[in-house]
Amino acid sequence: MLEETLVLFKNIRNPEYDKSLAGYKKSGGFKSLKKVFGMKPEDVVQEVKESGIRGRGGAGFPTGLKWSFMAKDTGKPSYLVANADESEPGTCKDRELMLKDPHLFLEGLMIGSYAIGCHHAYVYVRGEYFPSIKTLNSAVDELYADGLLGPNPLGSGFQLDITIHTGAGAYICGEESALLDSLEGKRGHPRVKPPFPAVSGFNACPTSVNNVETLACMPFILSDGGAEAFKSFGPQNNSGTHLVSLSGHVNRPGVYELRMDVNMKDIIYDIGGGIRNGKKLKGVIPGGSSSPVMTADEVDVLYNFDDLAKKGTMMGSAAMMVFDEDTDVVKLLHRITRFYAHESCGQCTPCREGTHWSRQIVRDFLSGNGSDEKLKLLNRVGGNMMGTTLCALGDAAAMPIQSFVKKFPDEFRKYYAIA
Amino acid sequence: MFSKDIQTQVDKLLSRYPIRQNALIPILHLAQNENEGWLTEEWMQHVADICEVPLTHVEGVVTFYTMFRIKPPGKYHLQVCTCVPCCLVGGTELLEHTEKKLAIHAGHTTTDGTFSIEEMECIGACSNAPAVIVNEDYHEQVTPEDMDKMIDELRQ
C-alpha cells in the first residue's frame, strides 16, 4: 500500500502519543517556536515564503505572501485569526488536528503570531465542534499554566494571548471576511473587498486569517532545513504534504497525509481500498462540494492544486467524495443545491435567488417535470451566479451545477425521457 | 440572570476581546445553555445589555445562526447529518428512520419534550459517515439499529 508521508500526523499516527503539553514537548514540540523567537519576524515570513506553502482552507493562496501584505506601522494592533470553521462538505481534517494534536496547531499559531506581530490570536471554531472546542480550551489552559502563553513565553518577552472563539453554525463564516464580522459579534456577512483583512480586518485592524492545517505546518517549516524539505514533498508550486479527507463509497474512508505528487487513482484504489461492494467508480467530487465533479475516466491525475486546475476542477480543501455506479447523480446534485440554498447569507441577489432557483429546478427533474429547456435553464442559473457576488459562495454553488449538467447530461434526461 | 459560576465565565469572556460586542456570540451560547437550550426575548435583552448593543442587533444575530434557537428543543437534541458524504452512505435514510421512530419531522420536538430532531448540514465527520450529534456528543458510522438502541437507552 502507498505510504503516508508523516509531517502533520507524525504524532497522531503514533499509538503511544500523549496529546498533553508534556507529551507534545517530549515529541520535540516547541523547538521551532524557540528558534523563531531568536529570528527577526520578517525572516520568519521569508522562510514561509520559501517553503512555498499555499493555504489549506480551499483557495490555495501562498501563506508567506499573505503575511507580507499585513499593513505595518498603523498604530493599531495586528491580529492572527485561525480559521477553524471547517464546514465545506467532505472536509474533516482540521477536526483531526484539533482533537488529536492540539499543541501542534497552537505552536503553529504562535509562530504565525510572532511573524506578523500579533499579541492576541483568536481561533474561530465552528460551534458544532464541541469536542474540539473542549480540547483546545484545555490545551490553551495548559499553555498559560506553563508560561508558554502570557507576558513572556520561553523568555522571549513577546506577550502573546490566545482565545478560543465559538461560532454558531453558518457555513458562510468560513469565508474570511464573514468570519471577521462574526468574530466581531455580528451576522456573518462577507465584506466588500478591498480593503482586504491585511489592511482592515478584525475591528478594522490589520488581520491575517489562516486555516488550521496551514498553521499546523509551521512548526515543521520553521525547523532546521524544514522549508527545503517541505518543498521537496510535491511538484513545483505545490509544496508539502497535505491532509486528504476521503469519504463516500470507498472501502477505507479516512483522513490521510499525502505528498502532492500522488495520483488520485491511487488515493481511491490503493489508500482508499477501492470502491466498496466490488462496484465500479462513477465519479469523484475532488475538493469539497463546490469543486467541479469529475467522471471515472478523469481520475488519472496528480492530486494537487495545479494538476487539478489543468483538468478544469480544483483541489479546494482536499476533500474527496467518491461515488459508485449506483449513485443517482441528480439526487446528489439536489442535495448539494439544498446545501447552498440553506447557507447563502442572502446579501447578494444572484446567490440568494440563484441557489433557491437551482434547488427548485433540480427538484423538478426528480418529480418528473424535467425538460431540455429546464436543463438549459439550470445551467444558465448557475452561470448567472459565477463571479457576480461579493464572496465565492456564488461560484461555489454554480460550479457543481454546471459541471454535473455538463458531465452527466444523460442522467438528467433519464428522468424526463421516461415521463 | 446568569448563575454565579456562569457570570464568572461571562466576565472572563468580556476580558478577552477589545470591544464588548465581540463577545456576543460566545455569551449567547452561555445564555442558551442556562435556559435549557433556547433563547427568550428576556435573555436576549439581558445579553444585549451586557454587550452594549441594541436588542434588534441580538435578534438579528440569533436568527442568522442555526445553532441559536427561539423555541425549546427536546431534552435530547438529535442532530442528524444528511449532507453530501453522509447522504452517500445512508444519512438520508437514517434521518427518515429517526423521524419514523419518534413520529415527528425534523425541526420538531416530541410531545413529552424528550427528543427533538434537526437535519444538519455537514458536521465534519465525513470519513466516518453517517454521523449524528446528540446534544454535544458525536456518534459516527451510525446505523438505523444503532439509532434505535440509542433512543431506547435515552428514554429510560
PDB file of C-alpha atoms in Angstrom, chain B:
ATOM      1  CA  MET B   1     -29.867  36.336  35.234  1.00  0.00           C
ATOM      2  CA  PHE B   2     -26.731  34.215  34.919  1.00  0.00           C
ATOM      3  CA  SER B   3     -25.881  31.935  37.816  1.00  0.00           C
ATOM      4  CA  LYS B   4     -22.741  32.911  39.707  1.00  0.00           C
ATOM      5  CA  ASP B   5     -20.463  30.366  38.016  1.00  0.00           C
ATOM      6  CA  ILE B   6     -21.608  31.282  34.552  1.00  0.00           C
ATOM      7  CA  GLN B   7     -21.365  35.022  35.316  1.00  0.00           C
ATOM      8  CA  THR B   8     -17.675  34.398  36.034  1.00  0.00           C
ATOM      9  CA  GLN B   9     -17.361  32.837  32.577  1.00  0.00           C
ATOM     10  CA  VAL B  10     -19.170  35.816  31.033  1.00  0.00           C
ATOM     11  CA  ASP B  11     -16.769  38.239  32.740  1.00  0.00           C
ATOM     12  CA  LYS B  12     -13.800  36.193  31.595  1.00  0.00           C
ATOM     13  CA  LEU B  13     -15.083  36.239  28.009  1.00  0.00           C
ATOM     14  CA  LEU B  14     -15.570  40.014  28.108  1.00  0.00           C
ATOM     15  CA  SER B  15     -11.959  40.429  29.213  1.00  0.00           C
ATOM     16  CA  ARG B  16     -10.716  38.528  26.127  1.00  0.00           C
ATOM     17  CA  TYR B  17     -11.983  40.966  23.482  1.00  0.00           C
ATOM     18  CA  PRO B  18     -11.202  44.631  22.736  1.00  0.00           C
ATOM     19  CA  ILE B  19     -14.916  45.514  22.422  1.00  0.00           C
ATOM     20  CA  ARG B  20     -17.837  44.112  24.447  1.00  0.00           C
ATOM     21  CA  GLN B  21     -19.847  43.364  21.283  1.00  0.00           C
ATOM     22  CA  ASN B  22     -17.105  40.950  20.142  1.00  0.00           C
ATOM     23  CA  ALA B  23     -18.094  38.552  22.929  1.00  0.00           C
ATOM     24  CA  LEU B  24     -21.740  38.456  21.827  1.00  0.00           C
ATOM     25  CA  ILE B  25     -21.856  35.021  20.191  1.00  0.00           C
ATOM     26  CA  PRO B  26     -19.962  33.155  22.932  1.00  0.00           C
ATOM     27  CA  ILE B  27     -22.138  34.829  25.594  1.00  0.00           C
ATOM     28  CA  LEU B  28     -25.301  33.896  23.686  1.00  0.00           C
ATOM     29  CA  HIS B  29     -24.131  30.271  23.838  1.00  0.00           C
ATOM     30  CA  LEU B  30     -23.823  30.548  27.627  1.00  0.00           C
ATOM     31  CA  ALA B  31     -27.265  32.155  27.860  1.00  0.00           C
ATOM     32  CA  GLN B  32     -28.809  29.422  25.720  1.00  0.00           C
ATOM     33  CA  ASN B  33     -27.252  26.727  27.903  1.00  0.00           C
ATOM     34  CA  GLU B  34     -28.561  28.458  31.020  1.00  0.00           C
ATOM     35  CA  ASN B  35     -32.091  28.474  29.597  1.00  0.00           C
ATOM     36  CA  GLU B  36     -32.336  24.785  28.653  1.00  0.00           C
ATOM     37  CA  GLY B  37     -31.235  25.183  25.069  1.00  0.00           C
ATOM     38  CA  TRP B  38     -33.156  28.170  23.768  1.00  0.00           C
ATOM     39  CA  LEU B  39     -33.286  31.963  23.944  1.00  0.00           C
ATOM     40  CA  THR B  40     -36.204  34.072  25.123  1.00  0.00           C
ATOM     41  CA  GLU B  41     -36.566  37.789  24.473  1.00  0.00           C
ATOM     42  CA  GLU B  42     -35.737  38.395  28.118  1.00  0.00           C
ATOM     43  CA  TRP B  43     -32.429  36.557  27.753  1.00  0.00           C
ATOM     44  CA  MET B  44     -31.647  38.331  24.505  1.00  0.00           C
ATOM     45  CA  GLN B  45     -32.275  41.682  26.188  1.00  0.00           C
ATOM     46  CA  HIS B  46     -30.005  40.674  29.063  1.00  0.00           C
ATOM     47  CA  VAL B  47     -27.183  39.724  26.673  1.00  0.00           C
ATOM     48  CA  ALA B  48     -27.788  42.922  24.682  1.00  0.00           C
ATOM     49  CA  ASP B  49     -27.298  44.949  27.885  1.00  0.00           C
ATOM     50  CA  ILE B  50     -24.107  43.052  28.734  1.00  0.00           C
ATOM     51  CA  CYS B  51     -22.641  43.559  25.260  1.00  0.00           C
ATOM     52  CA  GLU B  52     -23.930  47.140  24.967  1.00  0.00           C
ATOM     53  CA  VAL B  53     -25.785  46.570  21.704  1.00  0.00           C
ATOM     54  CA  PRO B  54     -29.491  47.073  20.843  1.00  0.00           C
ATOM     55  CA  LEU B  55     -31.902  44.159  21.239  1.00  0.00           C
ATOM     56  CA  THR B  56     -32.580  44.241  17.483  1.00  0.00           C
ATOM     57  CA  HIS B  57     -28.900  43.537  16.835  1.00  0.00           C
ATOM     58  CA  VAL B  58     -29.015  40.489  19.094  1.00  0.00           C
ATOM     59  CA  GLU B  59     -32.199  39.269  17.411  1.00  0.00           C
ATOM     60  CA  GLY B  60     -30.526  39.677  14.030  1.00  0.00           C
ATOM     61  CA  VAL B  61     -27.594  37.573  15.174  1.00  0.00           C
ATOM     62  CA  VAL B  62     -29.748  34.917  16.844  1.00  0.00           C
ATOM     63  CA  THR B  63     -31.899  34.392  13.753  1.00  0.00           C
ATOM     64  CA  PHE B  64     -28.871  34.281  11.427  1.00  0.00           C
ATOM     65  CA  TYR B  65     -27.059  31.377  13.089  1.00  0.00           C
ATOM     66  CA  THR B  66     -28.609  27.908  13.045  1.00  0.00           C
ATOM     67  CA  MET B  67     -27.334  26.945  16.494  1.00  0.00           C
ATOM     68  CA  PHE B  68     -29.385  29.589  18.296  1.00  0.00           C
ATOM     69  CA  ARG B  69     -32.971  28.549  18.967  1.00  0.00           C
ATOM     70  CA  ILE B  70     -36.010  30.626  19.824  1.00  0.00           C
ATOM     71  CA  LYS B  71     -38.160  27.669  20.833  1.00  0.00           C
ATOM     72  CA  PRO B  72     -37.296  24.899  23.275  1.00  0.00           C
ATOM     73  CA  PRO B  73     -35.546  21.797  21.911  1.00  0.00           C
ATOM     74  CA  GLY B  74     -36.057  18.324  23.359  1.00  0.00           C
ATOM     75  CA  LYS B  75     -34.025  17.141  26.313  1.00  0.00           C
ATOM     76  CA  TYR B  76     -32.064  15.140  23.754  1.00  0.00           C
ATOM     77  CA  HIS B  77     -31.460  17.064  20.578  1.00  0.00           C
ATOM     78  CA  LEU B  78     -30.665  14.630  17.745  1.00  0.00           C
ATOM     79  CA  GLN B  79     -28.707  16.382  15.008  1.00  0.00           C
ATOM     80  CA  VAL B  80     -28.625  14.056  12.012  1.00  0.00           C
ATOM     81  CA  CYS B  81     -26.276  14.938   9.170  1.00  0.00           C
ATOM     82  CA  THR B  82     -27.572  14.304   5.641  1.00  0.00           C
ATOM     83  CA  CYS B  83     -25.056  16.441   3.780  1.00  0.00           C
ATOM     84  CA  VAL B  84     -23.067  15.161   0.779  1.00  0.00           C
ATOM     85  CA  PRO B  85     -20.758  12.480   2.304  1.00  0.00           C
ATOM     86  CA  CYS B  86     -23.420  11.363   4.795  1.00  0.00           C
ATOM     87  CA  CYS B  87     -26.157  11.130   2.139  1.00  0.00           C
ATOM     88  CA  LEU B  88     -23.869   8.931   0.021  1.00  0.00           C
ATOM     89  CA  VAL B  89     -23.743   6.316   2.773  1.00  0.00           C
ATOM     90  CA  GLY B  90     -27.211   6.339   4.308  1.00  0.00           C
ATOM     91  CA  GLY B  91     -27.597   9.648   6.174  1.00  0.00           C
ATOM     92  CA  THR B  92     -30.894  10.476   4.481  1.00  0.00           C
ATOM     93  CA  GLU B  93     -32.314   7.042   5.303  1.00  0.00           C
ATOM     94  CA  LEU B  94     -31.070   7.421   8.875  1.00  0.00           C
ATOM     95  CA  LEU B  95     -32.948  10.704   9.221  1.00  0.00           C
ATOM     96  CA  GLU B  96     -36.134   9.160   7.790  1.00  0.00           C
ATOM     97  CA  HIS B  97     -35.768   6.234  10.159  1.00  0.00           C
ATOM     98  CA  THR B  98     -35.356   8.557  13.139  1.00  0.00           C
ATOM     99  CA  GLU B  99     -38.389  10.604  12.108  1.00  0.00           C
ATOM    100  CA  LYS B 100     -40.498   7.436  11.828  1.00  0.00           C
ATOM    101  CA  LYS B 101     -39.257   6.054  15.117  1.00  0.00           C
ATOM    102  CA  LEU B 102     -40.107   9.238  17.027  1.00  0.00           C
ATOM    103  CA  ALA B 103     -43.141  10.068  14.869  1.00  0.00           C
ATOM    104  CA  ILE B 104     -42.006  13.668  14.340  1.00  0.00           C
ATOM    105  CA  HIS B 105     -40.394  15.500  11.451  1.00  0.00           C
ATOM    106  CA  ALA B 106     -37.020  17.202  11.614  1.00  0.00           C
ATOM    107  CA  GLY B 107     -37.411  20.623  13.208  1.00  0.00           C
ATOM    108  CA  HIS B 108     -39.906  19.310  15.763  1.00  0.00           C
ATOM    109  CA  THR B 109     -39.967  18.043  19.341  1.00  0.00           C
ATOM    110  CA  THR B 110     -41.829  15.026  20.737  1.00  0.00           C
ATOM    111  CA  THR B 111     -44.894  15.990  22.789  1.00  0.00           C
ATOM    112  CA  ASP B 112     -43.273  14.782  26.013  1.00  0.00           C
ATOM    113  CA  GLY B 113     -40.329  17.100  25.305  1.00  0.00           C
ATOM    114  CA  THR B 114     -37.768  14.284  25.384  1.00  0.00           C
ATOM    115  CA  PHE B 115     -36.483  14.313  21.809  1.00  0.00           C
ATOM    116  CA  SER B 116     -36.093  16.810  19.013  1.00  0.00           C
ATOM    117  CA  ILE B 117     -34.615  16.197  15.579  1.00  0.00           C
ATOM    118  CA  GLU B 118     -32.633  18.580  13.428  1.00  0.00           C
ATOM    119  CA  GLU B 119     -31.415  17.865   9.897  1.00  0.00           C
ATOM    120  CA  MET B 120     -27.818  19.064   9.744  1.00  0.00           C
ATOM    121  CA  GLU B 121     -25.589  20.411   7.025  1.00  0.00           C
ATOM    122  CA  CYS B 122     -22.058  18.966   7.037  1.00  0.00           C
ATOM    123  CA  ILE B 123     -20.865  18.397  10.616  1.00  0.00           C
ATOM    124  CA  GLY B 124     -17.316  17.433   9.630  1.00  0.00           C
ATOM    125  CA  ALA B 125     -17.331  13.727  10.377  1.00  0.00           C
ATOM    126  CA  CYS B 126     -17.263  12.845   6.681  1.00  0.00           C
ATOM    127  CA  SER B 127     -14.859   9.938   6.750  1.00  0.00           C
ATOM    128  CA  ASN B 128     -16.946   8.261   9.463  1.00  0.00           C
ATOM    129  CA  ALA B 129     -20.331   8.959   7.902  1.00  0.00           C
ATOM    130  CA  PRO B 130     -23.201   8.891   8.588  1.00  0.00           C
ATOM    131  CA  ALA B 131     -22.850  10.948  11.742  1.00  0.00           C
ATOM    132  CA  VAL B 132     -25.158  12.303  14.420  1.00  0.00           C
ATOM    133  CA  ILE B 133     -24.586  14.785  17.243  1.00  0.00           C
ATOM    134  CA  VAL B 134     -26.673  14.119  20.349  1.00  0.00           C
ATOM    135  CA  ASN B 135     -26.643  17.335  22.389  1.00  0.00           C
ATOM    136  CA  GLU B 136     -22.842  17.826  22.329  1.00  0.00           C
ATOM    137  CA  ASP B 137     -21.570  14.310  21.591  1.00  0.00           C
ATOM    138  CA  TYR B 138     -20.591  12.951  18.200  1.00  0.00           C
ATOM    139  CA  HIS B 139     -21.721   9.471  17.164  1.00  0.00           C
ATOM    140  CA  GLU B 140     -20.189   8.170  13.952  1.00  0.00           C
ATOM    141  CA  GLN B 141     -20.971   5.428  11.418  1.00  0.00           C
ATOM    142  CA  VAL B 142     -24.454   5.238  12.879  1.00  0.00           C
ATOM    143  CA  THR B 143     -26.832   2.562  11.531  1.00  0.00           C
ATOM    144  CA  PRO B 144     -30.632   2.671  11.981  1.00  0.00           C
ATOM    145  CA  GLU B 145     -30.210  -0.120  14.563  1.00  0.00           C
ATOM    146  CA  ASP B 146     -27.686   2.000  16.488  1.00  0.00           C
ATOM    147  CA  MET B 147     -30.149   4.863  16.438  1.00  0.00           C
ATOM    148  CA  ASP B 148     -32.961   2.643  17.801  1.00  0.00           C
ATOM    149  CA  LYS B 149     -30.707   1.437  20.576  1.00  0.00           C
ATOM    150  CA  MET B 150     -29.572   4.943  21.440  1.00  0.00           C
ATOM    151  CA  ILE B 151     -33.116   6.321  21.564  1.00  0.00           C
ATOM    152  CA  ASP B 152     -34.334   3.399  23.687  1.00  0.00           C
ATOM    153  CA  GLU B 153     -31.473   3.891  26.137  1.00  0.00           C
ATOM    154  CA  LEU B 154     -32.003   7.637  26.391  1.00  0.00           C
ATOM    155  CA  ARG B 155     -35.693   7.123  27.016  1.00  0.00           C
ATOM    156  CA  GLN B 156     -35.038   5.141  30.170  1.00  0.00           C
TER     157      GLN B 156
END
